[in-house]
Amino acid sequence: MEWLIQLRQIKRQWIYLSLAVLVSIPLFFKIRLPFFVGPQAKGLYEAVKDLPEDKVVLLAMDWGAATKGESMWQAQAIIEHLFKEKKPFVILGYDIQGPQLSEELAEKLAKKYGRNYGEDWFNVGFITGGLPLLLRMAKNFQATFKQDSVKRKPLSTFPVARRIKDINDIGLIIDITGSGTYGDWITIQTTYKVPLAVACTAVITPDLYPFLDSKQLIGMLSGLKGAAEYEALIKGSHRKTTLKMMMSQSMAHLLIIILIVLANIGLYIERRRRRSG
Amino acid sequence: MRIFHPVKDPTLLTVYIVASLVGSFLVLALMHKFLSMRAKGRFITALTFLAGFFYSLEFFLPAKNGKNFLTPWVEPVGDALAVIGAFAFPLGLISLAVVHWGNIRRRREGWYFSLFLFIAMLAMALSAFLNHYAHLSLAKKIYSCLFDGLYIPLGVAMMSTLAFYIVSAAYRAFRVTNVDAILMMGAAIIVMLGQIPFGMWLTSWLPMQGIVSSLRIENVSNWFMTIVNMSVQRAIGFGLAVGGIAMALRVWFSLERGMQMGGK
Amino acid sequence: MVEVIVTWLAALATLGIYSILYKENPIYRFFEHLFIGLGLGWTIFEVWKDVLQPKWWTPMVVEGKWYWIFAFIIGSLYYFIFSPRFAWMARLVISTLMGLSAGLVFKVTAAIYIPQIEASFRPITFHPSIARGINNLLSTIILLCVILYFLFTVSHEKQPLAGASKLGRWFIMLGLGAMFGSTVMARLSLFIDRLTFLLHDWLKVIKF
Amino acid sequence: MEHATTGVAILELSITGAILFSIFLARGGREFFLRKIAAFSVIDDAIGRAVEMGRPILFSAGLSGLGVTFFQALAILSYVVRRAAEYGVRVIVPLFASEVYPLTEEVCKEAYRAAGRLEEYNPSDVFFLSNDQFAYASGVVGIMHRERTATHFFLGDFAAESLILAEEGHSVGAVQIAGTPSTLQLPFFVAACDYTLIGEEYYAASAYVSREPIIVGSIKGQDLGKIILLLLSLSGVIGMTLGGKIAIIFQNLFR
């Protein structure tokens, strides 16, 4: 019984060691805890599949190196799904690095699905001007952007770019963000009734629930969990990696809950011993 | 005002600058000589009081199309504050250097670590300046090793230790000892479970729609975050808003005892 | 070549910092002093490049705005802080800056908290959706109890304030617990990211 | 919000009026009741602990720059240093923002003068450590371990590094009192520290510590200000519930 009481005073070094070990196990070995894909990730998945033929997807890459740990995996999963379904899309973003980093992701994935820049997707890069610029873009897309950010050529040279005259040619907007930029896109959504989904870092998720509740958002990816759910849905090429990382997260969370239970068991036994002793 | 027009001619510029330096020196010397300690104290308190009006008046005075007579001064004052703050940086640096130089001079235990600190500081400053202004390729390599190889990873590594500390803090704090700890523990465990697929799997057998669906772990967790936590944060925020204003008023009217620069 | 050095330095730095988790030791102390030194060196460069040069040196010397010398004069008064006879000059500058930043509180408070006050106006109507009505009622009750908890100059022994403020403290604890739980994932992902760096980029023992 | 709208001006000036009026009453000799708060009564015990163990106190104002949060931290630092000086205990004050170094130095020197121990004042106990968030945290952790500080005060603005300081501080076996307006860090201080000032208790600290009538008066004003906000919020809820024109008035109250 004595060691049970010790459960409430486990030395912190053992706790840290067990965390490091438990988190690295799923990275080496195949661990399968039950994995559940939430409704918000399915909402985005259906919205991409149901995109009408004549419409284009708009990817707002409002993230940078700081939130790479979550945003990059989300962007990668979404781009792969758009390539898989052969849905045309345009990349732009409020963050200097976002469009650039996503362009690298798109080029890598394009080889696998035989997609070409200019036919299946194009990139107008970093945009400044906030909401006023988005509103102008909604009225006249071609006039708002003189050239694309990859080949530095006028939009008219790219077949996929010619398809977007104004907001009515955009069938779905997805904002991948590590900050509060979704506010501008929600304004666009309520003004022009274009379906909108947000892929955000885990910390921002609570702020988005009101918009899911009011149906202003048709889907959401929350942090690394969202990326892992989406990779599982589209059977993407990174589903194993994102799943491994989610297993590490689950193992660590379970470690915390188990430690809390053990501590309270030790406390309970010790208190009962003191009362009866 | 003509006097504040930029002066292009270098010699005239130096004259103006030297004149201002000498003028300020004289004014300060005269004040030092002829003002008693009490008068200086009252002057300092008066200055604190006057300075308090700048930003508050600029905020409260009605603004025609976004500007009142103080608004044009907001940016220059902001820049001036930044520059004056920058001049305080060397003073801070000296205070740290004195501590570490003391370690080295007195050969206190572990004095060589203070030496590393100075070496690292000089290496980073030199390589950064040479890389930025002189574009030396050697400086660029050293700078890259120091910045991308050490400085950024040290910050990221230090932040990642939070993963370990959050586990040991939860282990220590979430004990069934009093009502506070029980409530905090309950909410934390629910929200934690609501975030991991394993947790969501536990209640995935409940229906998606309808009243019962609100018992699904992710919905309960979301309810805790968006209703309970948000309202608590908002209420605490109201208190902080009022507390912040009270603290500002106490400083503005020099009521805080330990901080009366003008003395009692 | 530089990339390999950078990866190795980053890995050693990470392990050096992690050694504090076992106990304070010379390796940690080395990287701690290195970190502070590098930070200071970087700040020296940044203070000149981002503040002093663009906002003081260039306007004064290049553009001829001679009055910027006063910023230097005011800033230099700080350095009298150690002399008992002239410390009043340093206090002159300090007190002015204190007054200025105290005056800023109204704008900052309005920017942060006015939207919160507006957001607290929630209709308790059960028509469109019962859940929304109940939630709005509950958040108004929580707001009421938590604010009553923070009343300092009123005794909390007598009812109804005693009950309301106890309820307020319980809600605060629930709120803090929820916030704690919601941050766990983000903190853990920091370590998982470092671990994948060590195992994948440095030791190359796992592949994606 | 670049400039105050009429609604905002009326609200903020009425709160200011409530505070100044209460201070005016206090200056006129009016006494105000202050309810007991656990964290404040232990500040003296925490200083006493450092005296018994003959080990220094650590005071960190976190990432605070020049602003109201830092001024409140300074008000408490001034009290802590004065009490510690009376018993000859060092207070180590590592700083994050170099622009606040002169002000802090001046306040600590004044505290030693008020305690009548000016000659014992050691200027190198107050120093600028680093203005990088995590370099600052790693430096403070190093100080905790090497100086074996017995009591820790974490009072000011904090961000993610709060848990690093609190957890390492606990592992050194120190008594820790924390207080911050950064509500996002409250869960970690409540979990890891012995006593935590929650929300506005932080801004009431100097009143509880100094018991000066004028400062207690300002706390009474803070209570009146909170009641103003509470009544405004409740009337807003009623207004929105009634709907129609009243709801529109409340929606545009601060436009």
PDB file of C-alpha atoms in Angstrom, chain D residues 146-240:
ATOM      1  CA  ARG D 146      21.978  29.575  -8.446  1.00  0.00           C
ATOM      2  CA  GLU D 147      20.855  32.221  -5.920  1.00  0.00           C
ATOM      3  CA  ARG D 148      18.510  29.641  -4.292  1.00  0.00           C
ATOM      4  CA  THR D 149      15.852  32.331  -3.914  1.00  0.00           C
ATOM      5  CA  ALA D 150      13.353  31.564  -1.111  1.00  0.00           C
ATOM      6  CA  THR D 151      10.395  33.721  -2.215  1.00  0.00           C
ATOM      7  CA  HIS D 152       9.210  34.613  -5.731  1.00  0.00           C
ATOM      8  CA  PHE D 153       6.921  37.444  -6.791  1.00  0.00           C
ATOM      9  CA  PHE D 154       5.557  37.278 -10.352  1.00  0.00           C
ATOM     10  CA  LEU D 155       3.635  40.544 -10.778  1.00  0.00           C
ATOM     11  CA  GLY D 156       3.065  42.238 -14.143  1.00  0.00           C
ATOM     12  CA  ASP D 157       2.360  41.348 -17.786  1.00  0.00           C
ATOM     13  CA  PHE D 158       3.135  37.715 -18.638  1.00  0.00           C
ATOM     14  CA  ALA D 159       2.832  35.521 -21.706  1.00  0.00           C
ATOM     15  CA  ALA D 160       3.660  31.859 -22.372  1.00  0.00           C
ATOM     16  CA  GLU D 161       6.844  31.983 -20.229  1.00  0.00           C
ATOM     17  CA  SER D 162       4.693  32.305 -17.057  1.00  0.00           C
ATOM     18  CA  LEU D 163       4.510  28.518 -16.615  1.00  0.00           C
ATOM     19  CA  ILE D 164       8.289  28.109 -17.089  1.00  0.00           C
ATOM     20  CA  LEU D 165       8.973  30.545 -14.238  1.00  0.00           C
ATOM     21  CA  ALA D 166       6.236  29.122 -11.982  1.00  0.00           C
ATOM     22  CA  GLU D 167       7.159  25.446 -12.462  1.00  0.00           C
ATOM     23  CA  GLU D 168      10.913  25.918 -12.154  1.00  0.00           C
ATOM     24  CA  GLY D 169      10.244  28.232  -9.209  1.00  0.00           C
ATOM     25  CA  HIS D 170       8.298  25.458  -7.496  1.00  0.00           C
ATOM     26  CA  SER D 171      11.072  22.946  -8.144  1.00  0.00           C
ATOM     27  CA  VAL D 172      13.479  25.263  -6.252  1.00  0.00           C
ATOM     28  CA  GLY D 173      11.109  25.025  -3.271  1.00  0.00           C
ATOM     29  CA  ALA D 174      10.243  28.743  -3.124  1.00  0.00           C
ATOM     30  CA  VAL D 175       6.987  30.304  -1.910  1.00  0.00           C
ATOM     31  CA  GLN D 176       5.435  31.932  -4.980  1.00  0.00           C
ATOM     32  CA  ILE D 177       2.931  34.796  -5.165  1.00  0.00           C
ATOM     33  CA  ALA D 178       1.694  35.735  -8.630  1.00  0.00           C
ATOM     34  CA  GLY D 179      -0.625  38.368 -10.035  1.00  0.00           C
ATOM     35  CA  THR D 180      -1.257  39.477 -13.589  1.00  0.00           C
ATOM     36  CA  PRO D 181      -3.860  41.196 -15.760  1.00  0.00           C
ATOM     37  CA  SER D 182      -2.920  38.718 -18.533  1.00  0.00           C
ATOM     38  CA  THR D 183      -5.978  36.484 -18.005  1.00  0.00           C
ATOM     39  CA  LEU D 184      -4.642  33.859 -20.442  1.00  0.00           C
ATOM     40  CA  GLN D 185      -1.817  33.087 -17.972  1.00  0.00           C
ATOM     41  CA  LEU D 186      -4.022  32.919 -14.826  1.00  0.00           C
ATOM     42  CA  PRO D 187      -4.667  29.148 -15.141  1.00  0.00           C
ATOM     43  CA  PHE D 188      -0.929  28.412 -15.021  1.00  0.00           C
ATOM     44  CA  PHE D 189      -0.222  30.724 -12.079  1.00  0.00           C
ATOM     45  CA  VAL D 190      -3.241  29.339 -10.160  1.00  0.00           C
ATOM     46  CA  ALA D 191      -2.025  25.780 -10.875  1.00  0.00           C
ATOM     47  CA  ALA D 192       1.680  26.298 -10.084  1.00  0.00           C
ATOM     48  CA  CYS D 193       1.942  29.130  -7.522  1.00  0.00           C
ATOM     49  CA  ASP D 194       1.001  29.212  -3.825  1.00  0.00           C
ATOM     50  CA  TYR D 195      -1.118  32.380  -4.094  1.00  0.00           C
ATOM     51  CA  THR D 196      -2.458  34.131  -7.169  1.00  0.00           C
ATOM     52  CA  LEU D 197      -4.102  37.549  -7.447  1.00  0.00           C
ATOM     53  CA  ILE D 198      -6.928  37.010  -9.941  1.00  0.00           C
ATOM     54  CA  GLY D 199      -7.905  39.762 -12.361  1.00  0.00           C
ATOM     55  CA  GLU D 200      -8.561  43.066 -10.626  1.00  0.00           C
ATOM     56  CA  GLU D 201      -7.133  41.859  -7.304  1.00  0.00           C
ATOM     57  CA  TYR D 202      -3.844  42.732  -9.051  1.00  0.00           C
ATOM     58  CA  TYR D 203      -4.801  46.395  -9.234  1.00  0.00           C
ATOM     59  CA  ALA D 204      -6.009  46.403  -5.617  1.00  0.00           C
ATOM     60  CA  ALA D 205      -2.659  45.108  -4.384  1.00  0.00           C
ATOM     61  CA  SER D 206      -1.078  48.454  -3.492  1.00  0.00           C
ATOM     62  CA  ALA D 207      -4.144  49.384  -1.418  1.00  0.00           C
ATOM     63  CA  TYR D 208      -4.050  46.135   0.555  1.00  0.00           C
ATOM     64  CA  VAL D 209      -0.317  46.358   1.052  1.00  0.00           C
ATOM     65  CA  SER D 210       0.030  50.044   1.967  1.00  0.00           C
ATOM     66  CA  ARG D 211      -3.427  50.544   3.570  1.00  0.00           C
ATOM     67  CA  GLU D 212      -3.055  54.208   2.640  1.00  0.00           C
ATOM     68  CA  PRO D 213      -6.434  55.960   2.909  1.00  0.00           C
ATOM     69  CA  ILE D 214      -6.199  57.645  -0.525  1.00  0.00           C
ATOM     70  CA  ILE D 215      -5.332  54.357  -2.291  1.00  0.00           C
ATOM     71  CA  VAL D 216      -8.143  52.536  -0.431  1.00  0.00           C
ATOM     72  CA  GLY D 217     -10.377  55.376  -1.628  1.00  0.00           C
ATOM     73  CA  SER D 218      -9.409  54.594  -5.210  1.00  0.00           C
ATOM     74  CA  ILE D 219     -10.366  50.950  -4.609  1.00  0.00           C
ATOM     75  CA  LYS D 220     -13.820  52.141  -3.503  1.00  0.00           C
ATOM     76  CA  GLY D 221     -13.934  54.071  -6.784  1.00  0.00           C
ATOM     77  CA  GLN D 222     -12.994  50.869  -8.650  1.00  0.00           C
ATOM     78  CA  ASP D 223     -15.954  49.110  -7.042  1.00  0.00           C
ATOM     79  CA  LEU D 224     -18.274  51.931  -8.126  1.00  0.00           C
ATOM     80  CA  GLY D 225     -16.816  51.692 -11.636  1.00  0.00           C
ATOM     81  CA  LYS D 226     -17.516  47.949 -11.747  1.00  0.00           C
ATOM     82  CA  ILE D 227     -21.102  48.535 -10.626  1.00  0.00           C
ATOM     83  CA  ILE D 228     -21.481  51.095 -13.450  1.00  0.00           C
ATOM     84  CA  LEU D 229     -20.279  48.489 -15.982  1.00  0.00           C
ATOM     85  CA  LEU D 230     -22.481  45.792 -14.446  1.00  0.00           C
ATOM     86  CA  LEU D 231     -25.641  47.960 -14.576  1.00  0.00           C
ATOM     87  CA  LEU D 232     -24.799  48.977 -18.153  1.00  0.00           C
ATOM     88  CA  SER D 233     -24.362  45.346 -19.162  1.00  0.00           C
ATOM     89  CA  LEU D 234     -27.583  44.189 -17.462  1.00  0.00           C
ATOM     90  CA  SER D 235     -29.590  47.022 -19.021  1.00  0.00           C
ATOM     91  CA  GLY D 236     -28.087  46.045 -22.358  1.00  0.00           C
ATOM     92  CA  VAL D 237     -29.297  42.482 -21.869  1.00  0.00           C
ATOM     93  CA  ILE D 238     -32.790  43.707 -20.983  1.00  0.00           C
ATOM     94  CA  GLY D 239     -32.757  46.121 -23.914  1.00  0.00           C
ATOM     95  CA  MET D 240     -31.745  43.410 -26.386  1.00  0.00           C
TER      96      MET D 240
END
